[in-house]
Amino acid sequence: MQITVIGAASIDIIAKSKDKIVSDISNPADINLRAGGEARNIASMLSHRGVEVSLITAVGDDALGALLRDSCNDIGINTDAWIIKSGTNTCTGLIAYDNDGTPHTQMNAMTVPELIRTGEITRHKSLIKNADLLVLDLNLTEKILSAILDMRSGKPVLVDAVSNEKAKRIGNLLEAVDVIKLNREQAESLSGITLDTKERVKQACYSIAARGAGRVFVTLGMAGVCAADKNTAIFVPAHPVAARDVVGAGDAFTAGLAMSMTKDLRAQAEQAVTFAHEHLKRFV
């Protein structure tokens, strides 16, 4: 199976305070860098499962971009189609943890994929047309998403919504989407429905499916996931885990969806939940 993932890649700055964080002072901390970004995370998880993965992303012509590319090459991700943006800083994220490991502050600058031009994507048309599956994150603009979907040659498409506001970027393109993964807030943003009951969750899923999406998966934290198509909506429970850090769990869920595209609705949801649980166990 060959999968092409398109979207954001970043270098994340991870800081863990040595003591309880105090505002307005410089807190001593252990600080490390790690590769991140939704598309890169998904590509990494798939590569570690033995999948042949190509990642199309945009980075700056800076040291962080080179570091990020090397880290992807080291784990077997094909980076031949990376787009280098001159004079631009590579996407970065900042996650600060308190001394007990709980997340304190998160910030990111993920705008570089929004600078991708149609011609730059078209140069890599073969990676899009020949993939067995396309995985897209919505750090891409609607214009680029539309161009990619026009090139897909009938291949299945899996979309990760990324954020509440960016979820709206796929609203006019849902007929070209086979599977879309959202969390509760993103589903509310895309459907316009408040997801405060199970019936409203189902209603939102049916609404998104009626607009063209083949399957809709809405993650609900410890309440599990709602999986739906235009005819059926089911709830699959989460596996109990007392993780302090849920960063990356959504990306793991999307990777699980990618690995189970040929399964039925319930089996696909169950595999994605398992992938997310395995990721969370690392942070217990």
PDB file of C-alpha atoms in Angstrom:
ATOM      1  CA  MET A   1       0.000   0.000   0.000  1.00  0.00           C
ATOM      2  CA  GLN A   2       1.327   3.408  -0.962  1.00  0.00           C
ATOM      3  CA  ILE A   3      -0.050   6.459   0.850  1.00  0.00           C
ATOM      4  CA  THR A   4       0.589  10.112   0.053  1.00  0.00           C
ATOM      5  CA  VAL A   5       0.064  12.518   2.952  1.00  0.00           C
ATOM      6  CA  ILE A   6      -0.230  16.248   2.232  1.00  0.00           C
ATOM      7  CA  GLY A   7      -0.262  19.047   4.808  1.00  0.00           C
ATOM      8  CA  ALA A   8       1.808  20.507   7.613  1.00  0.00           C
ATOM      9  CA  ALA A   9       5.171  19.521   9.040  1.00  0.00           C
ATOM     10  CA  SER A  10       6.756  21.422  11.908  1.00  0.00           C
ATOM     11  CA  ILE A  11       9.451  21.490  14.506  1.00  0.00           C
ATOM     12  CA  ASP A  12       7.911  21.495  17.980  1.00  0.00           C
ATOM     13  CA  ILE A  13       9.662  23.093  20.931  1.00  0.00           C
ATOM     14  CA  ILE A  14       8.840  21.058  24.034  1.00  0.00           C
ATOM     15  CA  ALA A  15       9.465  22.677  27.420  1.00  0.00           C
ATOM     16  CA  LYS A  16       8.868  20.953  30.771  1.00  0.00           C
ATOM     17  CA  SER A  17       9.198  23.172  33.808  1.00  0.00           C
ATOM     18  CA  LYS A  18      11.360  21.896  36.652  1.00  0.00           C
ATOM     19  CA  ASP A  19       8.951  23.402  39.192  1.00  0.00           C
ATOM     20  CA  LYS A  20       5.354  24.575  39.137  1.00  0.00           C
ATOM     21  CA  ILE A  21       5.077  27.254  36.431  1.00  0.00           C
ATOM     22  CA  VAL A  22       4.865  30.781  37.828  1.00  0.00           C
ATOM     23  CA  SER A  23       3.637  33.584  35.577  1.00  0.00           C
ATOM     24  CA  ASP A  24       5.821  36.615  34.800  1.00  0.00           C
ATOM     25  CA  ILE A  25       9.140  34.975  35.685  1.00  0.00           C
ATOM     26  CA  SER A  26      11.642  32.868  33.775  1.00  0.00           C
ATOM     27  CA  ASN A  27      10.904  29.265  34.777  1.00  0.00           C
ATOM     28  CA  PRO A  28      13.824  26.769  34.651  1.00  0.00           C
ATOM     29  CA  ALA A  29      12.893  23.936  32.270  1.00  0.00           C
ATOM     30  CA  ASP A  30      14.128  21.044  30.180  1.00  0.00           C
ATOM     31  CA  ILE A  31      13.700  22.073  26.532  1.00  0.00           C
ATOM     32  CA  ASN A  32      13.851  19.767  23.510  1.00  0.00           C
ATOM     33  CA  LEU A  33      12.979  19.819  19.822  1.00  0.00           C
ATOM     34  CA  ARG A  34      10.895  17.171  18.056  1.00  0.00           C
ATOM     35  CA  ALA A  35       9.332  16.782  14.642  1.00  0.00           C
ATOM     36  CA  GLY A  36       5.598  17.510  14.512  1.00  0.00           C
ATOM     37  CA  GLY A  37       2.742  18.807  12.388  1.00  0.00           C
ATOM     38  CA  GLU A  38      -0.440  16.877  11.602  1.00  0.00           C
ATOM     39  CA  ALA A  39       0.589  15.514   8.204  1.00  0.00           C
ATOM     40  CA  ARG A  40       4.113  14.660   9.368  1.00  0.00           C
ATOM     41  CA  ASN A  41       2.795  12.921  12.474  1.00  0.00           C
ATOM     42  CA  ILE A  42       0.392  10.817  10.430  1.00  0.00           C
ATOM     43  CA  ALA A  43       3.110   9.973   7.900  1.00  0.00           C
ATOM     44  CA  SER A  44       5.478   8.972  10.713  1.00  0.00           C
ATOM     45  CA  MET A  45       2.915   6.693  12.359  1.00  0.00           C
ATOM     46  CA  LEU A  46       2.142   5.005   9.041  1.00  0.00           C
ATOM     47  CA  SER A  47       5.829   4.593   8.194  1.00  0.00           C
ATOM     48  CA  HIS A  48       6.453   2.916  11.547  1.00  0.00           C
ATOM     49  CA  ARG A  49       3.680   0.451  10.618  1.00  0.00           C
ATOM     50  CA  GLY A  50       5.574  -0.524   7.468  1.00  0.00           C
ATOM     51  CA  VAL A  51       3.524   1.559   5.019  1.00  0.00           C
ATOM     52  CA  GLU A  52       5.229   3.167   2.029  1.00  0.00           C
ATOM     53  CA  VAL A  53       4.591   6.869   2.656  1.00  0.00           C
ATOM     54  CA  SER A  54       5.292  10.038   0.700  1.00  0.00           C
ATOM     55  CA  LEU A  55       4.863  13.386   2.451  1.00  0.00           C
ATOM     56  CA  ILE A  56       4.146  16.552   0.491  1.00  0.00           C
ATOM     57  CA  THR A  57       4.605  19.664   2.606  1.00  0.00           C
ATOM     58  CA  ALA A  58       6.149  23.122   2.551  1.00  0.00           C
ATOM     59  CA  VAL A  59       9.009  24.291   4.774  1.00  0.00           C
ATOM     60  CA  GLY A  60      11.239  27.335   4.925  1.00  0.00           C
ATOM     61  CA  ASP A  61      14.785  27.464   3.580  1.00  0.00           C
ATOM     62  CA  ASP A  62      16.104  27.487   7.134  1.00  0.00           C
ATOM     63  CA  ALA A  63      17.947  25.155   9.500  1.00  0.00           C
ATOM     64  CA  LEU A  64      14.700  23.888  11.038  1.00  0.00           C
ATOM     65  CA  GLY A  65      13.403  22.878   7.614  1.00  0.00           C
ATOM     66  CA  ALA A  66      16.599  20.920   6.926  1.00  0.00           C
ATOM     67  CA  LEU A  67      16.432  19.282  10.356  1.00  0.00           C
ATOM     68  CA  LEU A  68      12.813  18.311   9.797  1.00  0.00           C
ATOM     69  CA  ARG A  69      13.516  16.809   6.384  1.00  0.00           C
ATOM     70  CA  ASP A  70      16.448  14.788   7.703  1.00  0.00           C
ATOM     71  CA  SER A  71      14.290  13.410  10.522  1.00  0.00           C
ATOM     72  CA  CYS A  72      11.661  12.256   8.020  1.00  0.00           C
ATOM     73  CA  ASN A  73      14.243  10.664   5.734  1.00  0.00           C
ATOM     74  CA  ASP A  74      15.681   8.808   8.729  1.00  0.00           C
ATOM     75  CA  ILE A  75      12.386   6.980   9.333  1.00  0.00           C
ATOM     76  CA  GLY A  76      11.734   6.141   5.678  1.00  0.00           C
ATOM     77  CA  ILE A  77       9.308   8.895   4.666  1.00  0.00           C
ATOM     78  CA  ASN A  78       9.738   9.970   1.041  1.00  0.00           C
ATOM     79  CA  THR A  79      10.486  13.729   1.038  1.00  0.00           C
ATOM     80  CA  ASP A  80      11.221  14.140  -2.685  1.00  0.00           C
ATOM     81  CA  ALA A  81       8.133  16.347  -3.142  1.00  0.00           C
ATOM     82  CA  TRP A  82       8.872  18.844  -0.389  1.00  0.00           C
ATOM     83  CA  ILE A  83       8.311  22.468  -1.375  1.00  0.00           C
ATOM     84  CA  ILE A  84      10.997  24.860  -0.095  1.00  0.00           C
ATOM     85  CA  LYS A  85       9.785  28.422   0.472  1.00  0.00           C
ATOM     86  CA  SER A  86      12.622  30.921   0.209  1.00  0.00           C
ATOM     87  CA  GLY A  87      12.753  33.564   2.933  1.00  0.00           C
ATOM     88  CA  THR A  88      10.127  31.772   5.022  1.00  0.00           C
ATOM     89  CA  ASN A  89      10.414  30.235   8.469  1.00  0.00           C
ATOM     90  CA  THR A  90       9.495  26.552   8.828  1.00  0.00           C
ATOM     91  CA  CYS A  91       6.319  25.832  10.801  1.00  0.00           C
ATOM     92  CA  THR A  92       6.943  25.687  14.533  1.00  0.00           C
ATOM     93  CA  GLY A  93       4.947  24.754  17.604  1.00  0.00           C
ATOM     94  CA  LEU A  94       5.518  25.459  21.278  1.00  0.00           C
ATOM     95  CA  ILE A  95       4.199  23.215  24.048  1.00  0.00           C
ATOM     96  CA  ALA A  96       4.969  24.093  27.669  1.00  0.00           C
ATOM     97  CA  TYR A  97       4.295  21.496  30.381  1.00  0.00           C
ATOM     98  CA  ASP A  98       4.029  22.013  34.104  1.00  0.00           C
ATOM     99  CA  ASN A  99       6.401  20.039  36.325  1.00  0.00           C
ATOM    100  CA  ASP A 100       3.782  17.290  36.767  1.00  0.00           C
ATOM    101  CA  GLY A 101       3.564  16.780  32.994  1.00  0.00           C
ATOM    102  CA  THR A 102       0.229  18.503  32.389  1.00  0.00           C
ATOM    103  CA  PRO A 103       0.114  20.822  29.351  1.00  0.00           C
ATOM    104  CA  HIS A 104       0.247  24.494  30.364  1.00  0.00           C
ATOM    105  CA  THR A 105       0.534  26.503  27.140  1.00  0.00           C
ATOM    106  CA  GLN A 106       0.393  25.615  23.453  1.00  0.00           C
ATOM    107  CA  MET A 107       1.088  27.903  20.492  1.00  0.00           C
ATOM    108  CA  ASN A 108       1.906  27.311  16.844  1.00  0.00           C
ATOM    109  CA  ALA A 109       2.805  29.010  13.592  1.00  0.00           C
ATOM    110  CA  MET A 110       1.476  26.667  10.871  1.00  0.00           C
ATOM    111  CA  THR A 111       1.028  29.050   7.933  1.00  0.00           C
ATOM    112  CA  VAL A 112       3.691  27.770   5.511  1.00  0.00           C
ATOM    113  CA  PRO A 113       1.369  25.196   3.810  1.00  0.00           C
ATOM    114  CA  GLU A 114      -0.971  28.087   3.022  1.00  0.00           C
ATOM    115  CA  LEU A 115       1.783  29.517   0.778  1.00  0.00           C
ATOM    116  CA  ILE A 116       1.758  26.490  -1.561  1.00  0.00           C
ATOM    117  CA  ARG A 117       0.793  27.438  -5.133  1.00  0.00           C
ATOM    118  CA  THR A 118      -1.172  25.288  -7.559  1.00  0.00           C
ATOM    119  CA  GLY A 119       1.805  24.906  -9.888  1.00  0.00           C
ATOM    120  CA  GLU A 120       3.958  23.580  -7.063  1.00  0.00           C
ATOM    121  CA  ILE A 121       1.388  20.874  -6.328  1.00  0.00           C
ATOM    122  CA  THR A 122       0.906  20.032 -10.008  1.00  0.00           C
ATOM    123  CA  ARG A 123       4.615  19.142 -10.325  1.00  0.00           C
ATOM    124  CA  HIS A 124       3.937  16.226  -7.993  1.00  0.00           C
ATOM    125  CA  LYS A 125       0.794  15.009  -9.731  1.00  0.00           C
ATOM    126  CA  SER A 126       2.171  11.475 -10.107  1.00  0.00           C
ATOM    127  CA  LEU A 127       2.472  11.045  -6.318  1.00  0.00           C
ATOM    128  CA  ILE A 128      -1.163  12.082  -6.010  1.00  0.00           C
ATOM    129  CA  LYS A 129      -2.546  10.032  -8.906  1.00  0.00           C
ATOM    130  CA  ASN A 130      -0.565   6.867  -8.145  1.00  0.00           C
ATOM    131  CA  ALA A 131      -1.182   6.699  -4.394  1.00  0.00           C
ATOM    132  CA  ASP A 132      -3.519   4.021  -3.084  1.00  0.00           C
ATOM    133  CA  LEU A 133      -4.792   6.589  -0.571  1.00  0.00           C
ATOM    134  CA  LEU A 134      -4.513  10.346  -0.137  1.00  0.00           C
ATOM    135  CA  VAL A 135      -4.476  11.779   3.383  1.00  0.00           C
ATOM    136  CA  LEU A 136      -4.975  15.546   3.588  1.00  0.00           C
ATOM    137  CA  ASP A 137      -4.840  17.859   6.580  1.00  0.00           C
ATOM    138  CA  LEU A 138      -6.681  21.159   6.423  1.00  0.00           C
ATOM    139  CA  ASN A 139      -3.646  23.363   6.959  1.00  0.00           C
ATOM    140  CA  LEU A 140      -3.929  23.599   3.146  1.00  0.00           C
ATOM    141  CA  THR A 141      -6.013  26.339   1.528  1.00  0.00           C
ATOM    142  CA  GLU A 142      -9.337  25.540  -0.110  1.00  0.00           C
ATOM    143  CA  LYS A 143      -7.807  26.370  -3.504  1.00  0.00           C
ATOM    144  CA  ILE A 144      -5.013  23.832  -3.067  1.00  0.00           C
ATOM    145  CA  LEU A 145      -7.376  21.245  -1.621  1.00  0.00           C
ATOM    146  CA  SER A 146      -9.565  21.610  -4.715  1.00  0.00           C
ATOM    147  CA  ALA A 147      -6.546  21.256  -7.024  1.00  0.00           C
ATOM    148  CA  ILE A 148      -5.397  18.089  -5.233  1.00  0.00           C
ATOM    149  CA  LEU A 149      -8.859  16.544  -5.332  1.00  0.00           C
ATOM    150  CA  ASP A 150      -9.070  17.249  -9.068  1.00  0.00           C
ATOM    151  CA  MET A 151      -5.865  15.212  -9.567  1.00  0.00           C
ATOM    152  CA  ARG A 152      -6.790  12.198  -7.467  1.00  0.00           C
ATOM    153  CA  SER A 153      -8.042   9.961 -10.354  1.00  0.00           C
ATOM    154  CA  GLY A 154     -10.738   8.316  -8.259  1.00  0.00           C
ATOM    155  CA  LYS A 155      -8.382   7.316  -5.447  1.00  0.00           C
ATOM    156  CA  PRO A 156      -9.850   7.367  -1.905  1.00  0.00           C
ATOM    157  CA  VAL A 157      -9.337  10.501   0.164  1.00  0.00           C
ATOM    158  CA  LEU A 158      -9.081  10.790   3.956  1.00  0.00           C
ATOM    159  CA  VAL A 159      -9.255  14.269   5.508  1.00  0.00           C
ATOM    160  CA  ASP A 160      -8.127  15.400   8.972  1.00  0.00           C
ATOM    161  CA  ALA A 161      -9.915  18.625   9.921  1.00  0.00           C
ATOM    162  CA  VAL A 162      -7.068  20.045  12.119  1.00  0.00           C
ATOM    163  CA  SER A 163      -9.000  22.915  13.783  1.00  0.00           C
ATOM    164  CA  ASN A 164     -12.448  24.460  14.190  1.00  0.00           C
ATOM    165  CA  GLU A 165     -11.835  27.256  11.725  1.00  0.00           C
ATOM    166  CA  LYS A 166      -9.879  25.209   9.195  1.00  0.00           C
ATOM    167  CA  ALA A 167     -12.603  22.534   9.129  1.00  0.00           C
ATOM    168  CA  LYS A 168     -14.693  24.977   7.083  1.00  0.00           C
ATOM    169  CA  ARG A 169     -12.152  24.780   4.236  1.00  0.00           C
ATOM    170  CA  ILE A 170     -13.510  21.392   3.148  1.00  0.00           C
ATOM    171  CA  GLY A 171     -17.164  22.406   3.334  1.00  0.00           C
ATOM    172  CA  ASN A 172     -17.563  22.931  -0.417  1.00  0.00           C
ATOM    173  CA  LEU A 173     -15.509  19.852  -1.324  1.00  0.00           C
ATOM    174  CA  LEU A 174     -17.119  17.109   0.748  1.00  0.00           C
ATOM    175  CA  GLU A 175     -18.387  15.210  -2.313  1.00  0.00           C
ATOM    176  CA  ALA A 176     -14.754  14.324  -3.086  1.00  0.00           C
ATOM    177  CA  VAL A 177     -14.037  13.062   0.455  1.00  0.00           C
ATOM    178  CA  ASP A 178     -14.342   9.375   1.328  1.00  0.00           C
ATOM    179  CA  VAL A 179     -13.568   9.729   5.040  1.00  0.00           C
ATOM    180  CA  ILE A 180     -13.356  12.810   7.258  1.00  0.00           C
ATOM    181  CA  LYS A 181     -12.125  12.867  10.844  1.00  0.00           C
ATOM    182  CA  LEU A 182     -13.184  15.670  13.186  1.00  0.00           C
ATOM    183  CA  ASN A 183     -13.325  16.271  16.915  1.00  0.00           C
ATOM    184  CA  ARG A 184     -16.449  17.571  18.655  1.00  0.00           C
ATOM    185  CA  GLU A 185     -15.675  21.275  18.138  1.00  0.00           C
ATOM    186  CA  GLN A 186     -14.648  20.810  14.499  1.00  0.00           C
ATOM    187  CA  ALA A 187     -17.861  18.907  13.769  1.00  0.00           C
ATOM    188  CA  GLU A 188     -19.850  21.731  15.343  1.00  0.00           C
ATOM    189  CA  SER A 189     -18.002  24.241  13.153  1.00  0.00           C
ATOM    190  CA  LEU A 190     -18.592  22.275   9.946  1.00  0.00           C
ATOM    191  CA  SER A 191     -22.202  21.263  10.636  1.00  0.00           C
ATOM    192  CA  GLY A 192     -23.457  24.304  12.551  1.00  0.00           C
ATOM    193  CA  ILE A 193     -24.986  21.938  15.140  1.00  0.00           C
ATOM    194  CA  THR A 194     -24.170  22.037  18.862  1.00  0.00           C
ATOM    195  CA  LEU A 195     -23.047  18.539  19.883  1.00  0.00           C
ATOM    196  CA  ASP A 196     -24.400  18.465  23.438  1.00  0.00           C
ATOM    197  CA  THR A 197     -26.259  15.122  23.196  1.00  0.00           C
ATOM    198  CA  LYS A 198     -25.723  11.816  21.406  1.00  0.00           C
ATOM    199  CA  GLU A 199     -28.660  12.558  19.130  1.00  0.00           C
ATOM    200  CA  ARG A 200     -27.128  15.871  18.115  1.00  0.00           C
ATOM    201  CA  VAL A 201     -23.803  14.150  17.429  1.00  0.00           C
ATOM    202  CA  LYS A 202     -25.618  11.748  15.115  1.00  0.00           C
ATOM    203  CA  GLN A 203     -27.476  14.649  13.507  1.00  0.00           C
ATOM    204  CA  ALA A 204     -24.204  16.467  12.787  1.00  0.00           C
ATOM    205  CA  CYS A 205     -22.650  13.321  11.293  1.00  0.00           C
ATOM    206  CA  TYR A 206     -25.662  12.728   9.070  1.00  0.00           C
ATOM    207  CA  SER A 207     -25.584  16.379   7.992  1.00  0.00           C
ATOM    208  CA  ILE A 208     -21.926  16.163   6.939  1.00  0.00           C
ATOM    209  CA  ALA A 209     -22.494  12.831   5.174  1.00  0.00           C
ATOM    210  CA  ALA A 210     -25.505  14.269   3.339  1.00  0.00           C
ATOM    211  CA  ARG A 211     -23.211  16.951   1.898  1.00  0.00           C
ATOM    212  CA  GLY A 212     -21.117  14.225   0.250  1.00  0.00           C
ATOM    213  CA  ALA A 213     -18.628  12.773   2.720  1.00  0.00           C
ATOM    214  CA  GLY A 214     -18.620   8.969   2.520  1.00  0.00           C
ATOM    215  CA  ARG A 215     -17.843   8.318   6.195  1.00  0.00           C
ATOM    216  CA  VAL A 216     -17.695  10.725   9.119  1.00  0.00           C
ATOM    217  CA  PHE A 217     -15.773  10.060  12.344  1.00  0.00           C
ATOM    218  CA  VAL A 218     -16.222  12.469  15.252  1.00  0.00           C
ATOM    219  CA  THR A 219     -13.935  11.903  18.237  1.00  0.00           C
ATOM    220  CA  LEU A 220     -15.493  12.708  21.623  1.00  0.00           C
ATOM    221  CA  GLY A 221     -12.613  12.305  24.063  1.00  0.00           C
ATOM    222  CA  MET A 222     -13.245   9.685  26.713  1.00  0.00           C
ATOM    223  CA  ALA A 223     -16.801   9.320  25.372  1.00  0.00           C
ATOM    224  CA  GLY A 224     -15.323   7.523  22.363  1.00  0.00           C
ATOM    225  CA  VAL A 225     -16.192   8.184  18.740  1.00  0.00           C
ATOM    226  CA  CYS A 226     -19.276   8.482  16.573  1.00  0.00           C
ATOM    227  CA  ALA A 227     -18.827   6.801  13.187  1.00  0.00           C
ATOM    228  CA  ALA A 228     -21.381   7.418  10.483  1.00  0.00           C
ATOM    229  CA  ASP A 229     -22.293   7.258   6.823  1.00  0.00           C
ATOM    230  CA  LYS A 230     -25.491   8.554   5.246  1.00  0.00           C
ATOM    231  CA  ASN A 231     -27.493   5.571   6.542  1.00  0.00           C
ATOM    232  CA  THR A 232     -25.947   4.526   9.866  1.00  0.00           C
ATOM    233  CA  ALA A 233     -24.430   6.124  12.953  1.00  0.00           C
ATOM    234  CA  ILE A 234     -22.761   4.111  15.718  1.00  0.00           C
ATOM    235  CA  PHE A 235     -20.818   4.894  18.878  1.00  0.00           C
ATOM    236  CA  VAL A 236     -17.587   3.091  19.705  1.00  0.00           C
ATOM    237  CA  PRO A 237     -16.206   3.512  23.252  1.00  0.00           C
ATOM    238  CA  ALA A 238     -12.725   4.763  24.025  1.00  0.00           C
ATOM    239  CA  HIS A 239     -10.234   2.538  25.846  1.00  0.00           C
ATOM    240  CA  PRO A 240      -9.668   3.816  29.410  1.00  0.00           C
ATOM    241  CA  VAL A 241      -6.275   5.463  29.845  1.00  0.00           C
ATOM    242  CA  ALA A 242      -5.119   8.103  32.330  1.00  0.00           C
ATOM    243  CA  ALA A 243      -2.869  10.016  29.940  1.00  0.00           C
ATOM    244  CA  ARG A 244      -1.786  13.506  30.929  1.00  0.00           C
ATOM    245  CA  ASP A 245      -0.816  14.502  27.381  1.00  0.00           C
ATOM    246  CA  VAL A 246      -3.210  13.931  24.484  1.00  0.00           C
ATOM    247  CA  VAL A 247      -1.053  15.717  21.885  1.00  0.00           C
ATOM    248  CA  GLY A 248      -0.844  13.515  18.791  1.00  0.00           C
ATOM    249  CA  ALA A 249      -3.749  11.247  19.751  1.00  0.00           C
ATOM    250  CA  GLY A 250      -5.913  12.707  16.989  1.00  0.00           C
ATOM    251  CA  ASP A 251      -3.154  12.106  14.450  1.00  0.00           C
ATOM    252  CA  ALA A 252      -2.862   8.503  15.658  1.00  0.00           C
ATOM    253  CA  PHE A 253      -6.622   8.100  15.223  1.00  0.00           C
ATOM    254  CA  THR A 254      -6.328   9.359  11.625  1.00  0.00           C
ATOM    255  CA  ALA A 255      -3.451   6.950  10.964  1.00  0.00           C
ATOM    256  CA  GLY A 256      -5.685   4.143  12.234  1.00  0.00           C
ATOM    257  CA  LEU A 257      -8.415   5.207   9.816  1.00  0.00           C
ATOM    258  CA  ALA A 258      -5.877   5.176   6.977  1.00  0.00           C
ATOM    259  CA  MET A 259      -4.791   1.634   7.833  1.00  0.00           C
ATOM    260  CA  SER A 260      -8.381   0.352   7.820  1.00  0.00           C
ATOM    261  CA  MET A 261      -9.991   1.979   4.768  1.00  0.00           C
ATOM    262  CA  THR A 262     -11.223  -1.390   3.441  1.00  0.00           C
ATOM    263  CA  LYS A 263     -12.956  -2.370   6.708  1.00  0.00           C
ATOM    264  CA  ASP A 264     -16.598  -1.821   7.606  1.00  0.00           C
ATOM    265  CA  LEU A 265     -17.674   1.232   9.593  1.00  0.00           C
ATOM    266  CA  ARG A 266     -17.424  -0.296  13.074  1.00  0.00           C
ATOM    267  CA  ALA A 267     -14.159  -2.118  12.411  1.00  0.00           C
ATOM    268  CA  GLN A 268     -12.587   1.038  11.013  1.00  0.00           C
ATOM    269  CA  ALA A 269     -13.642   3.039  14.075  1.00  0.00           C
ATOM    270  CA  GLU A 270     -12.388   0.338  16.447  1.00  0.00           C
ATOM    271  CA  GLN A 271      -8.972   0.190  14.772  1.00  0.00           C
ATOM    272  CA  ALA A 272      -8.638   3.977  14.892  1.00  0.00           C
ATOM    273  CA  VAL A 273      -9.549   3.995  18.608  1.00  0.00           C
ATOM    274  CA  THR A 274      -6.911   1.322  19.213  1.00  0.00           C
ATOM    275  CA  PHE A 275      -4.243   3.362  17.414  1.00  0.00           C
ATOM    276  CA  ALA A 276      -5.091   6.443  19.520  1.00  0.00           C
ATOM    277  CA  HIS A 277      -5.052   4.366  22.723  1.00  0.00           C
ATOM    278  CA  GLU A 278      -1.632   2.910  21.917  1.00  0.00           C
ATOM    279  CA  HIS A 279      -0.335   6.444  21.397  1.00  0.00           C
ATOM    280  CA  LEU A 280      -1.822   7.705  24.674  1.00  0.00           C
ATOM    281  CA  LYS A 281      -0.339   4.830  26.667  1.00  0.00           C
ATOM    282  CA  ARG A 282       3.080   6.277  25.956  1.00  0.00           C
ATOM    283  CA  PHE A 283       2.155   9.348  28.040  1.00  0.00           C
ATOM    284  CA  VAL A 284       0.536   7.708  31.064  1.00  0.00           C
TER     285      VAL A 284
END
